[in-house]
Coordinates of C-alpha atoms and ligand atoms in Angstrom, one line a residue:
X1133 CA -59.1 -16.3 -7.4
X1134 CA -59.7 -19.2 -5.4
X1135 CA -59.3 -21.6 -8.4
X1136 CA -56.6 -19.8 -9.4
X1137 CA -54.7 -20.7 -5.9
X1138 CA -55.9 -24.4 -6.4
X1139 CA -53.9 -24.0 -9.7
X1140 CA -50.6 -22.9 -8.7
X1141 CA -50.6 -24.6 -6.0
X1142 CA -51.0 -27.8 -7.9
X1143 CA -48.4 -26.6 -10.1
X1144 CA -45.5 -26.3 -7.6
X1145 CA -46.5 -30.0 -6.4
X1146 CA -46.6 -31.2 -9.7
X1147 CA -43.3 -29.8 -10.1
X1148 CA -42.1 -30.5 -7.3
X1149 CA -42.8 -34.2 -7.7
X1150 CA -40.4 -34.3 -10.9
X1151 CA -37.4 -32.9 -9.2
X1152 CA -38.3 -35.3 -6.6
X1153 CA -38.1 -38.0 -8.3
X1154 CA -34.8 -36.9 -10.5
X1155 CA -33.3 -37.2 -7.3
X1156 CA -34.4 -40.3 -6.7
X1157 CA -33.1 -41.4 -10.0
X1158 CA -29.5 -40.2 -10.2
X1159 CA -29.4 -41.4 -6.8
X1160 CA -30.2 -44.8 -7.7
X1161 CA -27.9 -45.3 -10.6
X1162 CA -25.1 -43.4 -8.6
X1163 CA -21.9 -45.4 -8.2
X1164 CA -20.4 -47.6 -4.8
X1165 CA -18.5 -44.6 -4.3
X1166 CA -21.3 -42.3 -3.2
X1167 CA -20.6 -41.3 0.8
X1168 CA -21.9 -41.0 4.7
X1169 CA -22.6 -37.4 3.3
X1170 CA -23.6 -37.8 -0.5
X1171 CA -26.0 -40.5 0.8
X1172 CA -28.0 -37.4 2.7
X1173 CA -28.5 -35.2 -0.7
X1174 CA -28.5 -38.5 -2.1
X1175 CA -31.9 -39.3 -2.6
X1176 CA -35.8 -37.6 -1.3
X1177 CA -36.4 -41.4 -0.2
X1178 CA -39.8 -42.1 1.6
X1179 CA -43.2 -41.2 -0.3
X1180 CA -40.9 -39.2 -3.2
X1181 CA -40.1 -42.4 -5.5
X1182 CA -43.6 -43.3 -6.1
X1183 CA -43.7 -46.3 -6.6
X1184 CA -40.8 -47.8 -5.9
X1185 CA -39.0 -49.2 -2.3
X1186 CA -36.6 -47.0 -1.3
X1187 CA -33.9 -48.9 0.0
X1188 CA -30.3 -46.9 2.2
X1189 CA -27.7 -49.7 1.7
X1190 CA -24.9 -49.4 4.6
X1191 CA -21.8 -50.7 2.9
X1192 CA -18.6 -51.9 4.6
X1193 CA -16.4 -50.2 2.2
X1194 CA -13.6 -51.8 -0.6
X1195 CA -11.5 -53.6 1.2
X1196 CA -11.3 -56.4 -1.3
X1197 CA -13.1 -58.9 -4.5
X1198 CA -15.2 -60.3 -1.9
X1199 CA -16.8 -57.2 -1.0
X1200 CA -16.2 -55.4 -4.7
X1201 CA -18.5 -58.4 -5.6
X1202 CA -21.0 -57.6 -2.6
X1203 CA -21.4 -54.4 -4.0
X1204 CA -22.2 -55.2 -7.5
X1205 CA -25.1 -57.9 -6.9
X1206 CA -26.7 -54.9 -5.0
X1207 CA -26.1 -53.1 -7.2
X1208 CA -27.6 -55.3 -9.7
X1209 CA -30.8 -56.4 -7.5
X1210 CA -32.5 -53.7 -6.6
X1211 CA -32.5 -51.2 -9.8
X1212 CA -35.4 -49.4 -10.2
X1213 CA -36.4 -52.5 -13.1
X1214 CA -37.0 -54.1 -10.3
X1215 CA -38.9 -52.1 -8.4
X1216 CA -36.1 -49.7 -6.1
X1217 CA -34.6 -47.0 -5.2
X1218 CA -31.1 -48.0 -3.7
X1219 CA -29.3 -45.5 -1.9
X1220 CA -25.3 -46.1 -1.4
X1221 CA -23.5 -45.8 0.5
X1222 CA -19.9 -46.7 1.3
X1223 CA -18.5 -46.9 4.6
X1224 CA -15.1 -47.0 4.0
X1225 CA -14.5 -49.8 6.4
X1226 CA -15.0 -47.1 9.6
X1227 CA -17.3 -47.7 11.6
X1228 CA -18.0 -43.5 12.4
X1229 CA -19.4 -43.6 8.7
X1230 CA -21.0 -46.2 8.5
X1231 CA -23.4 -44.9 11.8
X1232 CA -23.7 -40.5 10.3
X1233 CA -25.1 -43.0 7.3
X1234 CA -27.8 -45.0 8.9
X1235 CA -28.9 -41.6 10.7
X1236 CA -29.5 -40.0 7.6
X1237 CA -31.2 -43.4 5.7
X1238 CA -33.5 -42.4 9.4
X1239 CA -34.3 -38.7 8.0
X1240 CA -34.8 -39.8 4.9
X1241 CA -37.5 -41.8 6.0
X1242 CA -36.1 -44.6 3.9
X1243 CA -38.6 -47.7 3.7
X1244 CA -36.2 -50.2 4.8
X1245 CA -32.5 -50.0 5.7
X1246 CA -29.5 -52.5 4.3
X1247 CA -26.7 -52.6 6.4
X1248 CA -23.2 -54.5 6.9
X1249 CA -21.8 -53.6 10.3
X1250 CA -17.8 -53.3 9.9
X1251 CA -17.7 -54.4 13.3
X1252 CA -20.1 -56.0 16.2
X1253 CA -20.0 -53.3 18.5
X1254 CA -21.3 -50.1 19.4
X1255 CA -24.3 -50.5 17.0
X1256 CA -26.7 -50.0 20.3
X1257 CA -27.7 -46.9 20.0
X1258 CA -28.3 -46.5 16.1
X1259 CA -29.8 -49.7 15.9
X1260 CA -32.6 -48.5 18.4
X1261 CA -33.1 -45.4 16.9
X1262 CA -34.4 -47.2 13.6
X1263 CA -35.9 -49.5 15.8
X1264 CA -37.9 -46.6 17.2
X1265 CA -38.3 -44.6 13.9
X1266 CA -40.0 -47.9 12.6
X1267 CA -38.2 -48.9 9.7
X1268 CA -37.3 -52.9 8.6
X1269 CA -34.0 -53.7 9.2
X1270 CA -32.3 -55.8 7.1
X1271 CA -29.0 -56.5 8.4
X1272 CA -26.4 -58.7 5.6
X1273 CA -23.4 -60.4 5.6
X1274 CA -21.7 -59.2 9.6
X1275 CA -23.4 -59.6 12.5
X1276 CA -23.9 -57.6 15.5
X1277 CA -23.2 -58.8 18.9
X1278 CA -26.2 -56.8 19.9
X1279 CA -28.1 -60.1 21.3
X1280 CA -31.9 -58.4 20.5
X1281 CA -33.5 -60.2 18.0
X1282 CA -36.4 -57.6 17.9
X1283 CA -34.1 -55.2 16.3
X1284 CA -34.1 -55.9 12.8
X1285 CA -36.4 -58.6 10.4
X1286 CA -33.3 -60.5 9.1
X1287 CA -30.2 -61.4 7.8
X1288 CA -28.4 -63.0 5.1
X1289 CA -25.1 -64.6 4.7
X1290 CA -22.5 -66.9 5.7
X1291 CA -21.4 -69.0 9.1
X1292 CA -18.1 -67.9 9.7
X1293 CA -17.2 -70.1 12.5
X1294 CA -18.6 -72.9 9.9
X1295 CA -15.8 -71.6 7.5
X1296 CA -13.1 -71.8 9.8
X1297 CA -13.7 -75.2 11.0
X1298 CA -13.4 -76.2 7.5
X1299 CA -10.5 -74.3 7.5
X1300 CA -9.1 -76.3 9.9
X1301 CA -10.3 -79.4 9.2
X1302 CA -8.7 -79.4 5.9
X1303 CA -5.6 -78.9 6.8
X1304 CA -5.2 -81.1 9.4
X1305 CA -6.3 -83.5 6.4
X1306 CA -3.7 -82.0 3.9
X1307 CA -0.4 -82.4 6.7
X1308 CA -1.9 -85.6 7.5
X1309 CA -1.4 -86.6 3.6
X1310 CA 2.0 -85.2 3.5
X1311 CA 3.7 -86.7 6.9
X1312 CA 3.6 -83.0 8.5
X1313 CA 1.5 -84.9 12.0
X1314 CA 4.5 -86.7 13.9
X1315 CA 6.1 -83.8 14.3
X1316 CA 5.7 -80.4 15.2
X1317 CA 4.0 -78.0 13.0
X1318 CA 3.7 -74.0 13.0
X1319 CA 0.8 -71.9 11.6
X1320 CA 0.6 -67.9 10.7
X1321 CA -2.9 -66.4 10.7
X1322 CA -3.7 -63.5 8.9
X1323 CA -6.6 -61.7 10.6
X1324 CA -9.8 -59.3 9.3
X1325 CA -10.2 -56.7 10.7
X1326 CA -9.9 -56.5 14.5
X1327 CA -14.3 -57.0 16.2
X1328 CA -15.7 -57.8 12.7
X1329 CA -17.6 -60.8 13.0
X1330 CA -16.1 -62.5 9.4
X1331 CA -12.4 -62.2 11.5
X1332 CA -13.2 -63.0 14.9
X1333 CA -15.4 -66.4 13.6
X1334 CA -13.5 -67.3 11.5
X1335 CA -10.7 -67.3 14.3
X1336 CA -12.2 -69.2 16.6
X1337 CA -13.8 -71.6 15.1
X1338 CA -10.2 -73.0 13.0
X1339 CA -8.8 -72.3 16.6
X1340 CA -11.4 -75.0 18.0
X1341 CA -10.0 -77.4 15.3
X1342 CA -6.4 -77.0 15.5
X1343 CA -6.4 -77.1 20.0
X1344 CA -7.2 -80.7 19.1
X1345 CA -3.6 -81.7 18.2
X1346 CA -1.1 -81.0 20.9
X1347 CA 1.9 -80.7 17.5
X1348 CA 0.2 -78.1 15.9
X1349 CA 0.6 -74.3 17.1
X1350 CA -0.5 -71.2 15.7
X1351 CA 2.6 -69.4 16.5
X1352 CA 2.1 -66.2 14.8
X1353 CA -1.3 -64.1 14.2
X1354 CA -2.0 -60.9 13.4
X1355 CA -4.5 -58.5 11.8
X1356 CA -4.3 -57.8 7.8
X1357 CA -7.4 -56.1 7.9
X1358 CA -8.9 -58.0 4.8
X1359 CA -6.6 -56.0 2.5
X1360 CA -3.6 -56.7 0.7
X1361 CA -1.2 -54.4 1.2
X1362 CA -1.8 -54.8 4.8
X1363 CA -1.6 -59.3 4.4
X1364 CA 2.0 -58.1 2.3
X1365 CA 3.2 -56.6 4.7
X1366 CA 2.2 -58.4 8.2
X1367 CA 3.4 -61.9 5.3
X1368 CA 6.6 -59.7 5.7
X1369 CA 7.3 -58.8 9.0
X1370 CA 6.3 -63.1 10.0
X1371 CA 9.1 -64.2 7.1
X1372 CA 11.7 -62.5 9.2
X1373 CA 11.8 -63.7 12.4
X1374 CA 14.4 -65.4 13.5
X1375 CA 12.4 -68.6 13.1
X1376 CA 10.3 -68.3 9.6
X1377 CA 11.6 -71.1 7.5
X1378 CA 9.2 -73.2 10.7
X1379 CA 6.5 -71.9 8.9
X1380 CA 4.2 -74.6 7.3
X1381 CA 0.4 -73.7 7.5
X1382 CA -1.1 -70.1 6.1
X1383 CA -4.7 -69.0 6.7
X1384 CA -5.5 -66.1 5.8
X1385 CA -9.7 -64.8 6.6
X1386 CA -9.6 -64.1 2.9
X1387 CA -8.3 -63.9 -0.3
X1388 CA -7.0 -60.3 -1.0
X1389 CA -4.3 -61.2 2.1
X1390 CA -3.5 -64.8 0.4
X1391 CA -2.8 -62.7 -2.5
X1392 CA -0.7 -60.2 -0.8
X1393 CA 1.1 -63.4 0.9
X1394 CA 2.2 -65.2 -2.1
X1395 CA 3.7 -61.7 -3.1
X1396 CA 5.5 -61.6 0.6
X1397 CA 6.6 -65.8 0.3
X1398 CA 8.0 -64.9 -3.0
X1399 CA 10.1 -61.9 -1.8
X1400 CA 11.2 -63.9 0.7
X1401 CA 13.0 -67.2 -1.9
X1402 CA 10.3 -69.2 -1.2
X1403 CA 7.4 -71.1 -3.3
X1404 CA 3.7 -70.3 -1.8
X1405 CA 1.7 -73.5 -2.5
X1406 CA 4.9 -76.4 -1.8
X1407 CA 6.7 -74.9 1.2
X1408 CA 4.0 -73.1 2.8
X1409 CA 0.2 -74.5 2.1
X1410 CA -1.8 -71.6 1.7
X1411 CA -5.1 -71.8 2.6
X1412 CA -8.3 -69.2 2.7
X1413 CA -12.2 -67.7 2.9
X1414 CA -13.4 -66.3 -0.6
X1415 CA -13.0 -68.0 -3.4
X1416 CA -12.5 -65.1 -6.7
X1417 CA -11.4 -65.7 -9.7
X1418 CA -7.4 -64.7 -8.6
X1419 CA -7.7 -67.6 -6.0
X1420 CA -8.5 -70.0 -7.5
X1421 CA -6.0 -69.0 -10.3
X1422 CA -3.2 -69.6 -7.5
X1423 CA -4.3 -72.3 -6.5
X1424 CA -5.2 -73.9 -10.3
X1425 CA -1.0 -71.9 -11.2
X1426 CA -0.2 -74.0 -7.4
X1427 CA 0.9 -70.9 -5.6
X1428 CA -2.1 -71.9 -2.9
X1429 CA -3.8 -75.0 -2.5
X1430 CA -7.1 -74.4 -1.1
X1431 CA -10.5 -71.7 -0.4
X1432 CA -13.4 -72.2 2.0
X1433 CA -16.1 -70.6 -0.3
X1434 CA -17.4 -67.4 1.2
X1435 CA -20.7 -66.3 -1.4
X1436 CA -21.2 -63.1 -1.6
X1437 CA -23.8 -63.2 -4.3
X1438 CA -26.1 -61.5 -1.8
X1439 CA -27.9 -59.0 -4.0
X1440 CA -31.2 -60.9 -4.9
X1441 CA -32.1 -62.3 -1.7
X1442 CA -31.3 -58.8 -0.1
X1443 CA -34.5 -57.9 -3.0
X1444 CA -36.5 -61.4 -2.7
X1445 CA -36.8 -60.8 1.1
X1446 CA -37.1 -57.1 0.7
X1447 CA -40.6 -58.2 -2.4
X1448 CA -41.6 -60.7 0.3
X1449 CA -42.2 -58.3 3.3
X1450 CA -43.3 -55.5 1.4
X1451 CA -45.6 -58.2 0.3
X1452 CA -46.5 -59.1 3.9
X1453 CA -44.5 -62.8 3.9
X1454 CA -43.0 -63.8 6.7
X1455 CA -39.0 -64.4 6.2
X1456 CA -36.5 -66.4 8.3
X1457 CA -34.8 -64.8 10.9
X1458 CA -31.4 -66.0 9.3
X1459 CA -30.2 -67.3 6.0
X1460 CA -27.1 -69.3 5.5
X1461 CA -25.6 -68.9 2.1
X1462 CA -24.6 -72.4 1.5
X1463 CA -20.8 -73.0 0.0
X1464 CA -18.4 -75.0 -0.8
X1465 CA -14.4 -76.3 -0.3
X1466 CA -12.3 -76.0 -3.2
X1467 CA -8.2 -77.5 -3.7
X1468 CA -6.1 -79.2 -6.4
X1469 CA -6.8 -82.1 -6.0
X1470 CA -10.2 -82.9 -4.1
X1471 CA -8.4 -83.6 -0.9
X1472 CA -11.4 -84.9 2.4
X1473 CA -14.1 -84.0 0.3
X1474 CA -13.1 -80.5 -1.4
X1475 CA -14.3 -79.5 -5.2
X1476 CA -11.6 -79.2 -7.7
X1477 CA -10.8 -75.4 -7.9
X1478 CA -9.8 -76.6 -11.7
X1479 CA -13.3 -77.5 -12.6
X1480 CA -14.8 -74.7 -11.1
X1481 CA -13.4 -71.5 -11.3
X1482 CA -15.4 -69.8 -14.6
X1483 CA -18.5 -71.7 -12.8
X1484 CA -18.4 -70.5 -9.3
X1485 CA -15.5 -67.8 -8.7
X1486 CA -16.2 -64.0 -9.7
Ligands
GYE433 O1 -14.2 -62.5 3.5 C1 -13.6 -60.4 2.8 C2 -14.8 -59.4 3.4 O2 -17.2 -60.1 5.6 C3 -17.4 -61.6 4.2 O3 -15.1 -59.4 4.2 C4 -17.2 -60.6 4.6 C5 -15.5 -60.6 4.4 C6 -14.8 -60.9 3.6 O4 -13.6 -57.7 3.6 O5 -12.6 -60.7 1.2

């Protein structure tokens, strides 16, 4: 009798494991469209995935070409062949969805949690819950405003403040080159998502440079939420103001908003890249092409290809190795003619733009 019970138990266990593994397989091959509620059913996580390292990743959304490239890079690096069981959750640019996903990762007992916080504030509770659950947290791309460094193991991404400074310095070089620094210069700015580190820090870095010049006035500045549609809409509104003709430069916090603005500027009968100098952050193929075509002027690179770095850092942690607390991506700046040390966009479009 005992033998029969043992046999039945063994069969049940074996069947259970196969079933669990199937669940894991499905989630790791799932596309970037799963939502937070999917995440809770997408995988059994933790020990059930055999030798694979289960990573719950909560992405901001799919708002831009940068984000799409970032998601692809993460999904291509955290594959089963590479030893990972990735549970991917799309936050749809909503903090509540991200928080739900993070809690679901805790519940599933994943081995690691990685995430990019859509905005900086409001994460304190869930970050502490992750710490209490003893799950190592890796921040990717954007940051939170919580100063407690014990809440995460490591962060990797770009120096957004530095990107704003570089954009500002390039604009000054451009204005000097065009002989425009003698009079008042009116600048328009399309900000990223309000409260996002990438928007707050780019805005601050850019302003810091502009504040050094009394003739420069960032007169128009509004959020376009990092999307093409909102970038176009807000630029259309800027161009409807009585004094719109004075706008000489547009600084967009990402390519997508710059591209929306180009449509708006053309519709208003002005020449993007000539009548209005256009500079953005990121460096996707479409923006590079606009620079090559003369419809935009400059892009400050922000590298979305963080997947391999994320996989490497997790493997190091698994091996018990020390990792850096912060890792900044190396980035360049690209324009039409190589002004102020920028690289020429035409020479790098195939190798650098995504
Ligand atoms: O610049 C933008 C995206 O956080 C660096 O988010 C990222 C930014 C990127 O939507 O295109």
